[in-house]
Short mmCIF file of C-alpha atoms and ligand atoms in Angstrom, two decimals:
data_model
loop_
_atom_site.label_atom_id
_atom_site.label_comp_id
_atom_site.label_asym_id
_atom_site.label_seq_id
_atom_site.Cartn_x
_atom_site.Cartn_y
_atom_site.Cartn_z
CA MET U 1 99.86 85.75 125.29
CA GLN U 2 103.01 87.80 125.65
CA SER U 3 104.65 87.69 129.09
CA PHE U 4 104.48 90.64 131.43
CA VAL U 5 105.09 91.88 134.95
CA GLN U 6 102.26 93.67 136.67
CA TYR U 7 103.18 95.86 139.63
CA ALA U 8 100.44 98.19 140.83
CA PRO U 9 101.04 98.47 144.58
CA THR U 10 99.07 101.65 145.29
CA GLU U 11 96.34 101.21 147.90
CA ILE U 12 93.27 102.98 146.58
CA VAL U 13 90.48 104.34 148.73
CA PHE U 14 87.77 105.45 146.30
CA GLY U 15 84.52 107.29 146.93
CA LYS U 16 82.81 110.03 148.88
CA GLY U 17 84.75 111.14 151.94
CA ALA U 18 87.91 109.20 150.96
CA GLU U 19 90.11 112.09 152.14
CA ASP U 20 88.71 111.71 155.67
CA ARG U 21 90.90 108.63 155.99
CA ALA U 22 94.15 110.51 155.32
CA ALA U 23 95.56 110.19 158.83
CA GLU U 24 94.76 106.48 158.97
CA LEU U 25 96.50 105.84 155.63
CA VAL U 26 99.52 107.97 156.51
CA LYS U 27 100.03 105.96 159.71
CA LYS U 28 99.41 102.65 157.97
CA HIS U 29 102.14 103.46 155.45
CA GLY U 30 104.64 104.54 158.08
CA GLY U 31 104.32 108.33 158.05
CA SER U 32 104.70 110.45 161.18
CA ARG U 33 106.05 113.71 159.72
CA VAL U 34 104.17 114.59 156.54
CA MET U 35 104.84 117.30 154.00
CA LEU U 36 101.78 118.30 151.95
CA VAL U 37 102.60 119.38 148.37
CA TYR U 38 99.93 121.28 146.48
CA GLY U 39 99.37 123.64 143.55
CA GLY U 40 98.40 127.21 142.90
CA GLY U 41 95.61 127.47 145.40
CA SER U 42 92.54 125.44 144.39
CA ALA U 43 93.10 123.01 147.27
CA VAL U 44 93.42 125.88 149.75
CA LYS U 45 90.34 127.63 148.39
CA SER U 46 88.24 124.48 148.63
CA GLY U 47 89.27 124.01 152.26
CA LEU U 48 90.96 120.68 151.54
CA ILE U 49 94.42 121.69 152.80
CA GLY U 50 92.94 123.08 156.03
CA LYS U 51 90.87 119.94 156.49
CA LEU U 52 93.90 117.66 156.06
CA GLU U 53 96.03 119.77 158.41
CA ALA U 54 93.30 119.52 161.05
CA LEU U 55 93.01 115.76 160.55
CA PHE U 56 96.76 115.29 161.03
CA ASP U 57 96.81 117.60 164.01
CA GLY U 58 94.04 115.57 165.64
CA ALA U 59 95.88 112.31 164.95
CA GLY U 60 99.24 113.47 166.34
CA ILE U 61 100.92 113.53 162.92
CA ALA U 62 103.34 116.42 162.42
CA CYS U 63 102.69 118.22 159.14
CA THR U 64 103.92 121.11 157.05
CA SER U 65 102.53 122.48 153.79
CA PHE U 66 104.39 123.38 150.60
CA GLY U 67 102.30 125.06 147.89
CA GLY U 68 102.85 126.89 144.63
CA VAL U 69 103.26 124.00 142.18
CA ARG U 70 102.15 125.12 138.72
CA PRO U 71 101.01 123.06 135.73
CA ASN U 72 104.02 121.72 133.79
CA PRO U 73 105.79 121.67 137.17
CA LEU U 74 109.29 123.06 137.44
CA VAL U 75 112.38 121.30 138.70
CA SER U 76 113.38 124.56 140.41
CA LEU U 77 110.32 124.46 142.67
CA ALA U 78 110.85 120.76 143.36
CA ARG U 79 114.40 121.60 144.51
CA GLU U 80 112.90 124.11 146.97
CA GLY U 81 110.58 121.36 148.11
CA VAL U 82 113.51 119.05 148.76
CA LYS U 83 115.09 121.69 151.00
CA ALA U 84 111.82 122.18 152.87
CA ALA U 85 111.32 118.43 153.32
CA LEU U 86 114.86 118.00 154.68
CA ALA U 87 114.47 120.94 157.05
CA PHE U 88 111.19 119.50 158.34
CA LYS U 89 112.65 115.96 158.49
CA ALA U 90 109.62 114.70 156.56
CA ASP U 91 109.22 110.93 156.40
CA MET U 92 106.32 111.02 153.94
CA ILE U 93 105.24 113.36 151.13
CA LEU U 94 101.51 113.79 150.53
CA ALA U 95 100.51 115.27 147.18
CA VAL U 96 97.20 117.14 147.15
CA GLY U 97 96.10 117.88 143.61
CA GLY U 98 96.77 116.47 140.15
CA GLY U 99 99.70 115.36 138.04
CA SER U 100 101.70 118.51 138.71
CA ALA U 101 101.47 118.33 142.50
CA ILE U 102 101.94 114.55 142.47
CA ASP U 103 105.00 114.64 140.20
CA THR U 104 106.52 117.39 142.32
CA ALA U 105 105.85 115.29 145.42
CA LYS U 106 107.60 112.34 143.78
CA ALA U 107 110.58 114.54 142.92
CA VAL U 108 110.71 115.90 146.47
CA ALA U 109 110.59 112.33 147.82
CA HIS U 110 113.51 111.26 145.61
CA GLY U 111 115.49 114.37 146.48
CA ALA U 112 114.91 114.17 150.23
CA ALA U 113 116.04 110.53 150.25
CA ASN U 114 119.14 111.41 148.19
CA PRO U 115 120.21 114.82 149.51
CA ASP U 116 123.62 114.66 147.80
CA ILE U 117 122.15 114.33 144.30
CA ASP U 118 120.59 117.19 142.33
CA ILE U 119 117.18 115.81 141.31
CA TRP U 120 117.54 116.80 137.63
CA GLU U 121 120.31 114.14 137.44
CA PHE U 122 117.48 111.57 137.71
CA TRP U 123 115.44 113.27 134.99
CA LYS U 124 118.50 113.63 132.74
CA GLY U 125 119.03 109.88 133.02
CA ALA U 126 122.48 110.42 134.57
CA ARG U 127 121.46 108.72 137.86
CA LYS U 128 118.94 106.02 138.76
CA VAL U 129 116.55 106.39 141.68
CA GLU U 130 117.49 103.68 144.18
CA LYS U 131 115.65 104.94 147.25
CA SER U 132 112.91 107.42 147.98
CA LEU U 133 110.46 108.53 150.65
CA PRO U 134 106.92 107.15 150.53
CA VAL U 135 104.39 109.28 148.67
CA GLY U 136 100.63 109.40 149.23
CA VAL U 137 98.04 111.25 147.14
CA VAL U 138 94.76 113.08 147.68
CA LEU U 139 93.53 113.44 144.10
CA THR U 140 91.59 116.50 142.93
CA ILE U 141 91.62 116.10 139.12
CA SER U 142 91.14 113.09 136.86
CA ALA U 143 93.80 113.27 134.18
CA ALA U 144 97.46 112.34 134.48
CA GLY U 145 97.03 109.05 136.32
CA SER U 146 100.15 109.88 138.34
CA GLU U 147 98.34 108.67 141.48
CA THR U 148 99.11 105.10 140.45
CA SER U 149 101.71 105.46 137.67
CA ASN U 150 105.42 104.78 137.69
CA SER U 151 106.09 108.13 135.94
CA ALA U 152 106.94 111.65 136.98
CA VAL U 153 107.32 114.54 134.56
CA LEU U 154 109.21 117.77 135.27
CA THR U 155 110.14 120.83 133.23
CA ASN U 156 113.53 122.51 133.38
CA GLN U 157 112.87 126.15 132.57
CA ASP U 158 116.57 126.83 131.95
CA THR U 159 116.69 124.44 129.00
CA GLY U 160 113.00 124.30 127.97
CA GLU U 161 113.09 120.51 128.42
CA LYS U 162 110.08 118.61 129.69
CA ARG U 163 111.14 115.11 130.67
CA GLY U 164 109.62 112.09 132.38
CA ILE U 165 111.21 109.22 134.26
CA ASN U 166 109.73 105.81 134.84
CA THR U 167 110.64 103.86 137.97
CA ASP U 168 108.68 101.83 140.48
CA PHE U 169 109.93 104.31 143.11
CA ASN U 170 107.40 106.66 141.49
CA ARG U 171 104.46 104.46 142.51
CA PRO U 172 102.54 106.16 145.33
CA ARG U 173 101.84 104.02 148.41
CA PHE U 174 98.21 105.12 148.57
CA ALA U 175 95.72 107.32 146.76
CA LEU U 176 92.57 108.82 148.26
CA MET U 177 90.13 109.40 145.44
CA ASN U 178 86.90 111.25 146.13
CA PRO U 179 85.22 112.29 142.85
CA GLU U 180 83.42 115.12 144.68
CA LEU U 181 86.79 116.86 145.03
CA THR U 182 86.79 117.32 141.24
CA TYR U 183 83.45 119.22 141.15
CA THR U 184 85.26 122.59 141.18
CA LEU U 185 87.32 121.88 138.04
CA PRO U 186 87.06 124.37 135.16
CA SER U 187 85.68 122.90 131.91
CA PHE U 188 89.05 123.19 130.19
CA GLN U 189 90.74 121.04 132.85
CA ILE U 190 87.98 118.42 132.66
CA ALA U 191 88.45 118.26 128.89
CA CYS U 192 92.25 118.11 129.18
CA GLY U 193 91.76 115.21 131.57
CA VAL U 194 89.48 113.33 129.18
CA VAL U 195 92.06 113.65 126.39
CA ASP U 196 94.94 112.61 128.66
CA ILE U 197 93.10 109.53 129.95
CA MET U 198 92.26 108.51 126.39
CA MET U 199 95.86 109.10 125.34
CA HIS U 200 97.36 106.95 128.10
CA THR U 201 95.22 104.20 126.65
CA LEU U 202 95.79 104.98 122.96
CA ASP U 203 99.55 105.35 123.40
CA ARG U 204 99.51 101.72 124.58
CA TYR U 205 96.75 100.45 122.26
CA PHE U 206 98.42 101.05 118.90
CA THR U 207 100.62 97.99 118.50
CA LYS U 208 101.13 95.38 115.81
CA ASP U 209 101.16 92.58 118.37
CA GLU U 210 97.59 91.59 119.16
CA SER U 211 98.25 88.48 121.21
CA ASN U 212 97.05 89.81 124.57
CA GLN U 213 93.30 89.86 124.06
CA PHE U 214 92.34 91.03 127.54
CA THR U 215 94.78 93.95 127.32
CA THR U 216 93.19 95.04 124.05
CA GLU U 217 89.61 94.63 125.19
CA ALA U 218 90.20 96.31 128.56
CA ALA U 219 91.62 99.31 126.68
CA GLU U 220 88.61 99.45 124.36
CA ALA U 221 86.15 99.28 127.25
CA LEU U 222 87.99 102.05 129.06
CA LEU U 223 87.98 104.25 125.95
CA ARG U 224 84.23 103.75 125.46
CA VAL U 225 83.52 104.69 129.08
CA VAL U 226 85.65 107.84 128.88
CA VAL U 227 84.16 108.90 125.53
CA ASP U 228 80.69 108.45 127.00
CA ASN U 229 81.32 110.31 130.25
CA GLY U 230 83.46 113.21 129.00
CA PRO U 231 80.55 115.27 127.63
CA LYS U 232 78.40 114.41 130.67
CA ALA U 233 81.12 115.75 132.98
CA LEU U 234 81.40 118.94 130.95
CA GLU U 235 77.65 119.38 130.93
CA ASN U 236 77.45 118.98 134.70
CA PRO U 237 80.69 118.82 136.71
CA ARG U 238 78.65 117.79 139.76
CA ASP U 239 77.50 114.59 138.05
CA TYR U 240 78.90 112.10 140.54
CA GLY U 241 78.54 109.16 138.17
CA ALA U 242 80.43 110.83 135.32
CA MET U 243 83.14 112.28 137.56
CA SER U 244 83.60 108.88 139.25
CA GLU U 245 84.01 107.03 135.96
CA LEU U 246 86.57 109.56 134.74
CA MET U 247 88.49 109.36 138.00
CA TRP U 248 88.69 105.59 138.02
CA CYS U 249 89.50 105.37 134.31
CA GLY U 250 92.25 107.95 134.84
CA SER U 251 94.03 105.67 137.27
CA ILE U 252 93.50 102.45 135.32
CA SER U 253 94.60 104.12 132.08
CA HIS U 254 98.07 104.72 133.46
CA ASN U 255 98.75 102.01 136.04
CA GLY U 256 99.90 99.58 133.35
CA LEU U 257 96.79 97.38 133.01
CA THR U 258 95.88 98.55 129.49
CA GLY U 259 99.37 97.82 128.19
CA LEU U 260 100.29 94.47 129.73
CA GLY U 261 102.33 92.36 127.32
CA VAL U 262 102.57 95.18 124.79
CA MET U 263 105.51 97.27 123.56
CA THR U 264 103.98 100.62 124.42
CA ASP U 265 104.31 103.50 121.95
CA PHE U 266 103.93 106.86 123.72
CA SER U 267 104.97 108.91 120.64
CA VAL U 268 102.08 111.31 121.09
CA HIS U 269 103.16 112.01 124.66
CA GLN U 270 106.73 112.66 123.52
CA LEU U 271 105.55 114.96 120.70
CA GLY U 272 103.31 116.76 123.19
CA HIS U 273 106.00 117.17 125.85
CA GLU U 274 108.15 119.20 123.42
CA LEU U 275 105.20 121.49 122.73
CA SER U 276 104.54 122.00 126.45
CA GLY U 277 108.26 122.47 127.13
CA MET U 278 108.55 125.20 124.48
CA PHE U 279 105.14 126.88 124.76
CA ASP U 280 103.97 125.95 128.28
CA ILE U 281 100.62 124.68 127.01
CA ALA U 282 98.49 122.29 129.08
CA HIS U 283 99.46 118.63 128.74
CA GLY U 284 96.01 117.53 127.52
CA ALA U 285 96.00 120.29 124.88
CA SER U 286 99.40 119.21 123.59
CA LEU U 287 98.01 115.69 123.13
CA SER U 288 94.77 116.67 121.39
CA ILE U 289 96.88 118.67 118.92
CA MET U 290 99.37 115.91 118.19
CA TRP U 291 97.19 112.77 118.09
CA GLY U 292 95.45 113.39 114.75
CA PRO U 293 98.69 114.15 112.83
CA TRP U 294 100.46 111.18 114.48
CA ALA U 295 97.58 108.82 113.63
CA ARG U 296 97.28 109.98 109.99
CA TYR U 297 101.05 109.68 109.57
CA THR U 298 101.43 106.19 111.05
CA MET U 299 98.13 104.51 110.10
CA GLY U 300 99.67 102.85 107.04
CA GLU U 301 102.00 100.82 109.30
CA TYR U 302 99.13 98.57 110.33
CA PRO U 303 95.70 99.80 109.22
CA ALA U 304 93.97 96.75 110.74
CA ARG U 305 94.58 98.12 114.23
CA PHE U 306 92.99 101.45 113.31
CA GLU U 307 90.04 99.61 111.74
CA ARG U 308 89.54 97.66 114.93
CA TYR U 309 89.77 100.87 116.98
CA ALA U 310 87.16 102.56 114.75
CA ASP U 311 84.81 99.62 115.17
CA LYS U 312 85.19 98.87 118.89
CA VAL U 313 85.34 102.44 120.18
CA TRP U 314 83.27 104.41 117.65
CA GLY U 315 81.10 101.74 115.99
CA ILE U 316 82.49 102.64 112.55
CA THR U 317 82.81 99.79 110.04
CA GLY U 318 83.05 99.45 106.26
CA GLY U 319 85.11 101.42 103.73
CA ASN U 320 87.82 103.73 105.05
CA ALA U 321 86.95 102.81 108.63
CA ALA U 322 90.53 103.39 109.79
CA SER U 323 90.59 106.99 108.53
CA LYS U 324 87.04 107.64 109.66
CA GLY U 325 87.94 106.46 113.18
CA ILE U 326 90.81 108.94 113.28
CA GLU U 327 88.66 111.84 112.07
CA ARG U 328 85.88 110.89 114.47
CA THR U 329 88.36 111.06 117.35
CA VAL U 330 89.57 114.49 116.25
CA GLU U 331 85.94 115.68 115.99
CA TYR U 332 85.35 114.40 119.52
CA PHE U 333 88.30 116.46 120.81
CA LYS U 334 86.85 119.49 119.04
CA SER U 335 83.47 118.86 120.63
CA LEU U 336 85.22 119.11 124.01
CA ASN U 337 86.64 122.50 122.88
CA MET U 338 90.14 121.08 122.77
CA PRO U 339 92.71 122.33 120.22
CA VAL U 340 93.55 120.01 117.33
CA ALA U 341 96.11 122.14 115.45
CA PHE U 342 98.78 124.72 116.30
CA SER U 343 96.51 127.55 115.17
CA ASP U 344 94.01 126.59 117.91
CA ALA U 345 96.58 127.08 120.68
CA ILE U 346 99.94 128.63 119.82
CA GLY U 347 99.46 130.00 116.31
CA VAL U 348 101.05 128.75 113.10
CA GLN U 349 104.80 128.49 113.65
CA PRO U 350 107.73 129.29 111.34
CA GLU U 351 109.72 126.40 109.83
CA ASP U 352 112.68 126.84 112.19
CA VAL U 353 110.41 126.13 115.18
CA ILE U 354 109.16 122.93 113.52
CA GLY U 355 112.78 121.87 113.01
CA ARG U 356 113.70 122.65 116.61
CA LEU U 357 110.71 120.74 118.02
CA ALA U 358 111.67 117.67 115.97
CA LEU U 359 115.33 117.89 116.87
CA ASN U 360 114.56 118.22 120.59
CA CYS U 361 112.01 115.41 120.48
CA SER U 362 114.62 113.11 118.92
CA PHE U 363 117.06 114.17 121.69
CA GLY U 364 119.34 115.66 119.03
CA GLU U 365 118.87 112.61 116.76
CA LYS U 366 120.03 110.29 119.55
CA ARG U 367 116.77 108.34 119.79
CA LEU U 368 113.87 107.01 117.78
CA VAL U 369 110.44 107.72 119.25
CA GLY U 370 107.66 105.14 119.61
CA GLN U 371 107.14 101.49 118.72
CA PHE U 372 104.13 101.30 116.37
CA LYS U 373 106.29 103.19 113.91
CA LYS U 374 109.73 104.10 115.14
CA LEU U 375 109.97 107.81 114.34
CA ASN U 376 113.24 109.49 113.44
CA ARG U 377 113.86 113.24 113.42
CA GLN U 378 112.50 113.57 109.87
CA ASP U 379 109.31 111.69 110.77
CA LEU U 380 108.84 113.89 113.82
CA GLU U 381 109.33 116.99 111.72
CA ASN U 382 106.75 115.75 109.22
CA ILE U 383 104.23 115.17 112.01
CA TYR U 384 104.81 118.57 113.61
CA ARG U 385 104.42 120.15 110.17
CA MET U 386 101.06 118.38 109.75
CA ALA U 387 99.92 119.92 113.06
CA ASN U 388 101.16 123.36 112.00
CA GLU U 389 97.98 124.66 110.39
O1 LIG H 1 97.26 124.52 140.90
P1 LIG H 1 95.84 124.52 141.33
O2 LIG H 1 95.37 125.79 141.89
O3 LIG H 1 95.51 123.33 142.21
O4 LIG H 1 94.97 124.35 139.97
C1 LIG H 1 95.06 123.23 139.15
C2 LIG H 1 95.81 123.51 137.86
O5 LIG H 1 95.65 124.84 137.46
C3 LIG H 1 93.70 122.86 138.66
N1 LIG H 1 92.96 122.00 139.58
C4 LIG H 1 93.31 120.76 140.00
N2 LIG H 1 92.34 120.25 140.77
C5 LIG H 1 91.35 121.19 140.83
C6 LIG H 1 91.76 122.31 140.08
N3 LIG H 1 91.00 123.41 139.94
C7 LIG H 1 89.81 123.43 140.57
N4 LIG H 1 89.34 122.37 141.28
C8 LIG H 1 90.09 121.24 141.43
N5 LIG H 1 89.59 120.19 142.10
O6 LIG H 1 93.91 122.17 137.44
C9 LIG H 1 95.07 122.67 136.83
C10 LIG H 1 95.89 121.51 136.29
O7 LIG H 1 96.44 120.76 137.34
P2 LIG H 1 97.57 119.70 137.02
O8 LIG H 1 97.99 119.04 138.26
O9 LIG H 1 98.63 120.36 136.19
O10 LIG H 1 96.77 118.70 136.06
P3 LIG H 1 97.06 117.27 135.53
O11 LIG H 1 96.60 116.24 136.50
O12 LIG H 1 96.53 117.25 134.18
O13 LIG H 1 98.65 117.12 135.48
C11 LIG H 1 99.39 117.55 134.38
C12 LIG H 1 100.86 117.29 134.61
O14 LIG H 1 101.09 115.88 134.79
C13 LIG H 1 102.02 115.42 133.80
C14 LIG H 1 101.77 116.35 132.65
O15 LIG H 1 102.82 116.32 131.71
C15 LIG H 1 101.65 117.68 133.36
O16 LIG H 1 102.93 118.17 133.72
N6 LIG H 1 101.80 113.99 133.54
C16 LIG H 1 102.18 113.14 134.50
C17 LIG H 1 102.07 111.78 134.32
C18 LIG H 1 102.52 110.82 135.34
N7 LIG H 1 103.25 111.28 136.34
O17 LIG H 1 102.23 109.62 135.27
C19 LIG H 1 101.54 111.18 133.09
C20 LIG H 1 100.91 112.16 132.17
O18 LIG H 1 101.02 111.65 130.86
C21 LIG H 1 101.45 113.53 132.22
O19 LIG H 1 102.62 113.66 131.41
ZN1 LIG H 2 99.48 112.09 129.73
#
């Protein structure tokens, strides 16, 4: 086995009514003045924000609410959140929502603990996060896995950059996960979540080093469970079993477990972030578009891994199994009504856009992307061109 460090400190309360324990968890993790961070309104409409405010009020916890986070969350709004958190003297930030609310909460926590630093400095890589406020989560969508991950992704609308940072300061202290809170999700968001959960697993799975057997088999099991439950969730979003499996897989897919001892790849995420940064498309949609072209382009690096994937996840064996596994995956995305090419989402793009996407994704040719195949600007351009149909 390859060596690894596992650090997954988030306390998880999973199941019906989990959010009822918010005040208890806030106190346990040292909060007395809590700022709730939420999105465009779904958590208000469902009554969740009001319920949490009442719970805190009853428990003697001071609280203030900060809404308006949008998908592909903006650094500009997070800066406003920092100001609000400082004015309120918040000692804990509680995200209520999905990846966008959670990542904004993480940014607010870093900013409030470092009031002299503009938060984009962290996302630019110019400064390292060395302290932060504690963050808790009430999860309402199974997708990004931010409730347990060490990542946070923000978009800078001035530059069109969408960037993530990884640090253990991004790990939430606790996550309250009630699958019933996801019953109100639109079909498109459920499908985006299915793709994202699969992609957190696939972006770790494709490696040439197969020495960590449990890592590999845990990833395959997770993929099978998600593939099985995705259509059930779309068919009936009130299917508690399906919504529970997706919620739990979402967290496990991105807390590190499915990549222990592996040089993780994450090319598809990087390719997708440029698309979302330029065209503001949903994260899951950017991934379903980019995975097929990435897989077809890189398969030749180590076809045995793709053959294994085809067999263990899709039950495909025999001739051309590697390619068939890729095409089966793309068909699955289509069956969820997810886009698999530019024309499905943003239209076919002119050549100069393809060039710009590749240049940006390579950080102006300053980095190679991925591990399975290290992709230079030309490779990235080739892959974007394959998606441009
Ligand atoms: O804003 P509201 O009104 O809440 O609506 C949201 C939003 O429109 C809606 N929604 C969420 N829960 C709902 C609901 N609608 C009805 N009922 C509910 N229960 O869903 C929409 C999407 O929400 P969002 O938070 O954007 O979704 P997701 O969890 O997919 O997060 C996506 C963001 O996370 C980043 C992505 O890049 C993207 O910016 N990621 C963060 C990661 C991390 N921090 O570890 C890893 C991921 O790879 C990803 O990059
Ligand atoms: Zn993702």
